[in-house]
C-alpha positions as CSV (number, residue, x, y, z in Angstrom):
1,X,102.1,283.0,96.8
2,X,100.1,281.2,93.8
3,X,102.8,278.1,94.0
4,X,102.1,277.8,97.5
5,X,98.7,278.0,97.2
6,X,98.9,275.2,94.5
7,X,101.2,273.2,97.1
8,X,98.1,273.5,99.5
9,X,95.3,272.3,97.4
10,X,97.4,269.3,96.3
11,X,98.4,268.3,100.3
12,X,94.2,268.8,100.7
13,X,93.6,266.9,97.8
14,X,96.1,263.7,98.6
15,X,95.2,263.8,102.6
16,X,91.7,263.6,101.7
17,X,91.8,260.7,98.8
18,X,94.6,258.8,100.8
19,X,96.7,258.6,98.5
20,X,98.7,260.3,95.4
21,X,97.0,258.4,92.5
22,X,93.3,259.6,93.4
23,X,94.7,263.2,94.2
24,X,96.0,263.1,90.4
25,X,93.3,261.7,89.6
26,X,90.8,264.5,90.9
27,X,93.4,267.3,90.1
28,X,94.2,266.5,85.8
29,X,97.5,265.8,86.6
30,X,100.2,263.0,86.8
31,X,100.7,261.2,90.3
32,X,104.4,262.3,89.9
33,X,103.5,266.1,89.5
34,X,101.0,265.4,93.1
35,X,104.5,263.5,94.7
36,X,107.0,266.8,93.8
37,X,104.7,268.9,94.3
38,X,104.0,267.6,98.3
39,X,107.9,267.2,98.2
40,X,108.6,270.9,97.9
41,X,105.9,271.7,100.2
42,X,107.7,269.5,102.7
43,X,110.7,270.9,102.2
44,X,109.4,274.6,102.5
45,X,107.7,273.2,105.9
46,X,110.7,271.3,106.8
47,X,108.7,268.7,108.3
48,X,107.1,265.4,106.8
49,X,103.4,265.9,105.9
50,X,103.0,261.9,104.5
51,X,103.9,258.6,105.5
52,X,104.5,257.0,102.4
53,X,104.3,252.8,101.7
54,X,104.0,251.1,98.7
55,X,100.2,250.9,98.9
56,X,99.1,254.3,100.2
57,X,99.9,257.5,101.9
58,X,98.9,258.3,105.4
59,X,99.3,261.6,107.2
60,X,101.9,262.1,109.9
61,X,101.1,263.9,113.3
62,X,102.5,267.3,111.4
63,X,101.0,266.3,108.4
64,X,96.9,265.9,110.0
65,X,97.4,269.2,111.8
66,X,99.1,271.0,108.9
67,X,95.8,269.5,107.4
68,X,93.4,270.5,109.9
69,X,94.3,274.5,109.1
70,X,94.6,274.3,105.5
71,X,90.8,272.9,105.0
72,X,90.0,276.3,107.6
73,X,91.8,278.5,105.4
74,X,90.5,276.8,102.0
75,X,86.8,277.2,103.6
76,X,87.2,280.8,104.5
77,X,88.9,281.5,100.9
78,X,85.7,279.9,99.2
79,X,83.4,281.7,101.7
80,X,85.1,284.8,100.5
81,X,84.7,284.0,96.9
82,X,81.4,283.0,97.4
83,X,80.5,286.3,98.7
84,X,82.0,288.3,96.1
85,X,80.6,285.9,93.2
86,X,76.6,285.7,94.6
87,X,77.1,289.7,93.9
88,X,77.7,288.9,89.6
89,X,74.8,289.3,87.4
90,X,76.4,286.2,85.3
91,X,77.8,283.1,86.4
92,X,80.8,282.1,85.4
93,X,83.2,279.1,86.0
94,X,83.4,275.6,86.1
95,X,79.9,273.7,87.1
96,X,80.3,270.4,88.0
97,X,76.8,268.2,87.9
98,X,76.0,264.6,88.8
99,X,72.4,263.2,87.3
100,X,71.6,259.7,86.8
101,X,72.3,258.7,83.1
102,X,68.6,258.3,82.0
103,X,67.0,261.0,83.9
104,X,70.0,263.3,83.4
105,X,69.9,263.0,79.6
106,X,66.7,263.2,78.9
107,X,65.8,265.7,81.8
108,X,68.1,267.9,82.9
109,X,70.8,267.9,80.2
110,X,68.6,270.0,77.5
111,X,68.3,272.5,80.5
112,X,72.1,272.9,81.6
113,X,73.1,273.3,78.0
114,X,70.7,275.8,77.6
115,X,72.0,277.5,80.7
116,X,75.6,277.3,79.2
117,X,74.2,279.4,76.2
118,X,72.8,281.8,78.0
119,X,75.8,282.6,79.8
120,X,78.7,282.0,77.6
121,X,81.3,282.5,80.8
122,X,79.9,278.9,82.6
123,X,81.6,275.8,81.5
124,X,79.6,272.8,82.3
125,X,80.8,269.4,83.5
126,X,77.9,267.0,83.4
127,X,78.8,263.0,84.6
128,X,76.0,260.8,84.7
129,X,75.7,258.0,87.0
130,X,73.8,255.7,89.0
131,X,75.8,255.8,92.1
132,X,74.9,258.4,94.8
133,X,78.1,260.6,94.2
134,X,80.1,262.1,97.3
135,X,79.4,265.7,96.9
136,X,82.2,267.0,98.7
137,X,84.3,264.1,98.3
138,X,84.3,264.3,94.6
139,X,84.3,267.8,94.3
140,X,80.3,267.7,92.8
141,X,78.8,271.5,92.9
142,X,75.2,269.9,92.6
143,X,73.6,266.3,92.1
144,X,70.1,265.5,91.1
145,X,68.5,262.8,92.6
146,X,65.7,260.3,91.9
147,X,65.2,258.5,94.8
148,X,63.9,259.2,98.6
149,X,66.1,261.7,99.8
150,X,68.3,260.7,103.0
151,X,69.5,262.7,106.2
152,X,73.1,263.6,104.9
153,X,75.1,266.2,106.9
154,X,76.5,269.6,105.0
155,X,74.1,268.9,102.2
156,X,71.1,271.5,100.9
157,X,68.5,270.0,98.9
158,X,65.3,271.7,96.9
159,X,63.0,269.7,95.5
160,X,62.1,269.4,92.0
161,X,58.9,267.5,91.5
162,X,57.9,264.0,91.1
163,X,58.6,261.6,88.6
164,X,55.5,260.1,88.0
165,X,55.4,256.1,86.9
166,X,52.9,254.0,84.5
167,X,52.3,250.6,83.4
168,X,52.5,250.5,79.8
169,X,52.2,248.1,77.0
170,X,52.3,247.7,73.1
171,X,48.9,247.5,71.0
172,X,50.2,244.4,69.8
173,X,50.8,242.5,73.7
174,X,47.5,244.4,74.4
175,X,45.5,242.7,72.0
176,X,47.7,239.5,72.0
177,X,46.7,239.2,76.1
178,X,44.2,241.4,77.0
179,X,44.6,244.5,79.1
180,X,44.4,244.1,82.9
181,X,41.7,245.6,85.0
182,X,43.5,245.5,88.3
183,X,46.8,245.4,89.8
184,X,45.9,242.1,90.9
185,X,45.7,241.0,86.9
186,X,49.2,242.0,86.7
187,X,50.1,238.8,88.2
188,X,48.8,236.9,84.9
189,X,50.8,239.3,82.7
190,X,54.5,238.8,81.5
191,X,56.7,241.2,83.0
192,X,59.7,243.3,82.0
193,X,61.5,243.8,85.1
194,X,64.4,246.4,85.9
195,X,67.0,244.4,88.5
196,X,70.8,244.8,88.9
197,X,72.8,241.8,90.2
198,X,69.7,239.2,89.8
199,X,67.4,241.2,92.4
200,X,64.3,242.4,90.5
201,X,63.2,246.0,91.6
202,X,59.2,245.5,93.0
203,X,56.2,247.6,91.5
204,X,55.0,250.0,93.6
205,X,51.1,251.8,94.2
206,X,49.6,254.1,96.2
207,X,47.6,252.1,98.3
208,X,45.0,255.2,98.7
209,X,45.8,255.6,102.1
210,X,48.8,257.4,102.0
211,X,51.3,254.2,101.7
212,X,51.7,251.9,98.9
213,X,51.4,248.2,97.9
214,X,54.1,246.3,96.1
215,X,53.0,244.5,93.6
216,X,54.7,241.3,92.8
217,X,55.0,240.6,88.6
218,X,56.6,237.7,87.1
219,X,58.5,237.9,83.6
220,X,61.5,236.5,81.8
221,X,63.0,239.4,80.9
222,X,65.2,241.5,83.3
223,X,67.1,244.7,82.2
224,X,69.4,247.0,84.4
225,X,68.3,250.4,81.8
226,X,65.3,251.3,81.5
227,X,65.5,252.5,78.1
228,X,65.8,248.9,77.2
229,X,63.3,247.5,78.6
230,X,60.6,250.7,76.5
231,X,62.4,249.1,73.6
232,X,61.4,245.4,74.6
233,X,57.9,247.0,75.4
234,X,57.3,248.4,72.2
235,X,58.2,245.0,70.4
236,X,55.8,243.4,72.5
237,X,57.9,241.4,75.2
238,X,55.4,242.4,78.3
239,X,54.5,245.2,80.2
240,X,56.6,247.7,81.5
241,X,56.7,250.1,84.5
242,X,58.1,253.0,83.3
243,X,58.9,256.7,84.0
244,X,55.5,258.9,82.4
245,X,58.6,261.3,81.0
246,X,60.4,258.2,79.2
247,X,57.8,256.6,77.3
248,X,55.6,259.6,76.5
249,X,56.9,260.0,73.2
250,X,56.7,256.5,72.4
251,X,53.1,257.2,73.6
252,X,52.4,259.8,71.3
253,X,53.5,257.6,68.1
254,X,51.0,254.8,69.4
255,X,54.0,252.4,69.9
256,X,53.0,252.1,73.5
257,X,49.4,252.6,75.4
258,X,49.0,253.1,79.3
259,X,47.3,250.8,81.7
260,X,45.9,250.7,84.6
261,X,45.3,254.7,85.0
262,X,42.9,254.7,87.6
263,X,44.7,253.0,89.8
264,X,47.2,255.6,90.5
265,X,50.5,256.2,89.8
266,X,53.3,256.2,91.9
267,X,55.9,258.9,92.1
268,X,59.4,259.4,93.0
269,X,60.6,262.7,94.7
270,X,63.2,264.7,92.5
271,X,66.0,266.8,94.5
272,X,68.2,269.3,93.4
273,X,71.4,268.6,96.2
274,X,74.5,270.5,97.0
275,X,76.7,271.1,99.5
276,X,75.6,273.2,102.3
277,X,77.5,277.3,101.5
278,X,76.3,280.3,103.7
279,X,77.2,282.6,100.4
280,X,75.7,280.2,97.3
281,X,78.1,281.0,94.1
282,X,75.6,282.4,91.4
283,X,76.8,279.3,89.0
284,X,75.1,277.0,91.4
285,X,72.2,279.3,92.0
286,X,71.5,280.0,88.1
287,X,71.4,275.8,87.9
288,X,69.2,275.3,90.5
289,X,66.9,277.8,89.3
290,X,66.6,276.8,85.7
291,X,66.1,273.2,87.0
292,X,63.0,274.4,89.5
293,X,61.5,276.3,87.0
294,X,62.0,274.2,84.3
295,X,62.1,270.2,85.5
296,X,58.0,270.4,86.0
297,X,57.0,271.2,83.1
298,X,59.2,268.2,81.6
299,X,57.7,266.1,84.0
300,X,54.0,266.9,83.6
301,X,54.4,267.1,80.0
302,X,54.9,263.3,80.1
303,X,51.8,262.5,82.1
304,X,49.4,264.5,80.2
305,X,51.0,262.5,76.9
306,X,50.7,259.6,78.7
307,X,46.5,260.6,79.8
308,X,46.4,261.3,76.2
309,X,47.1,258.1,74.6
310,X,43.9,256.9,74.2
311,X,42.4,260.0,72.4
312,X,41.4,259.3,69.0
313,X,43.4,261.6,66.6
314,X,42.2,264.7,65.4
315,X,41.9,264.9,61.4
316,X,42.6,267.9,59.9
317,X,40.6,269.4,56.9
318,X,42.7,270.0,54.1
């Protein structure tokens, strides 16, 4: 029974990449151990499941039926598991996360590790990206986002707060250039932009009414992380519009100060996303609860550094 349960995953695994490679891939294994094993499950089956050319694989008539009852019988098995495992007091098992890289490391790293500790049966997978990862596709338990959340079908999403942003500068560009009053000074101010492929992503401020105004900013300088352009901040390249939770730190050192407080800072909506499950695993469940409980606090901790920065320091008596 176990070998033809392996035999089945594989088949779901190759008819759903298109091909042997990615299945191998997504499995750990070699795309020779994917071919034999779809071979002997062929042979068990006496029928052919694949088309096979050079290029890829493609289901045959047998094959996308055959197909059609495995993914029915896979969902009910994981139904059934889920039920059993939402019953454990501790999670255990394989979590697999997506986070983008910045956010994710800073963020919501320190929080999953500290999950893994508390329950020594949960193995953590973390992969941090940019991309919007397929869920489902790329077998994903749970993806945080940073970004307006669209309509995607068989998803669940919680939200997590709001990552709040600020126009920052070193003391040294401050006094060098002044410090603008408005957002409208920000068009006589070099800029540190963040841009990917030449396009410059635009600044962005409540307008007070509920929508926002794009600011336009000139600089010289473009980066695609936005750790690097803190770094170019600091040495006095420009302003930067960054994430409250990046820079407070080098807030709180004095390396950077915050402008333009008044006018309001724009936020970014934080999810928590995972494929849609009428019986949540209590893996999953234990993430998403340390991440709503937890993510705030992160979050607001780098605003109220960031309110702080112009607070004069506090001597002690010795």
């Amino acid at each position: 029974m176990t070998d033809r349960l392996s035999g089945v995953l594989t088949f779901v695994q190759a008819a759903e990449a298109g091909g042997f490679a990615l299945a191998a891939e997504r499995l750990g294994l070699s795309r020779s151990a994917v071919g034999k094993s779809i071979a002997r499950l062929e042979e068990r089956l006496g029928t052919r499941l694949f088309q096979r050319t050079t290029r890829r694989q493609s289901l045959t008539e047998d094959g996308q039926v055959f197909y059609e009852r495995c993914v029915r019988a896979l969902a009910e098995l994981e139904a059934a598991e889920a039920a059993l495992d939402s019953g454990r007091r501790a999670p255990t098992g394989r979590l697999r996360v997506a986070a983008s890289v910045l956010f994710g490391r800073h963020c919501a790293a320190p929080l999953l590790w500290e999950l893994t500790r508390q329950h020594p049966g949960l193995e953590l997978e973390l992969c941090f990206s940019d991309r919007v990862v397929d869920l489902i596709e790329e077998g994903f338990d749970l993806a945080i986002r940073v970004a307006p959340l669209a309509d995607h079908a068989g998803l669940t999403a919680r939200r997590l707060g709001a990552q709040m942003m600020v126009v920052c500068a070193s003391p040294r560009y401050v006094a060098r250039h002044g410090r603008p009053k408005t957002l409208a000074d920000l068009a006589n101010h070099e800029a540190i932009n963040y841009g990917r492929q030449g396009i410059s992503k635009p600044w962005r401020f409540p307008d007070g009414q509920g929508g926002e105004r794009v600011i336009p900013v000139q600089g010289s300088l473009r980066f695609d992380d936005l750790e690097a352009i803190a770094d170019a901040a600091v040495q006095g390249a420009g302003l930067a519009w960054l994430p409250c939770w990046l820079v407070a730190a080098r807030v709180h050192k004095g390396e950077l100060v915050t402008l333009l407080e008044t006018e309001g800072r724009h936020g970014n909506e934080i999810f928590a996303v995972w494929p849609q499950n009428k019986h949540l695993p209590s893996k999953v469940r234990a993430a998403i609860d340390i991440l709503v409980a937890r993510i705030p606090e992160r979050l607001s901790s780098g605003e109220n550094q960031g309110k702080g920065a112009r607070r004069k320091p506090v001597r002690r008596k010795a």
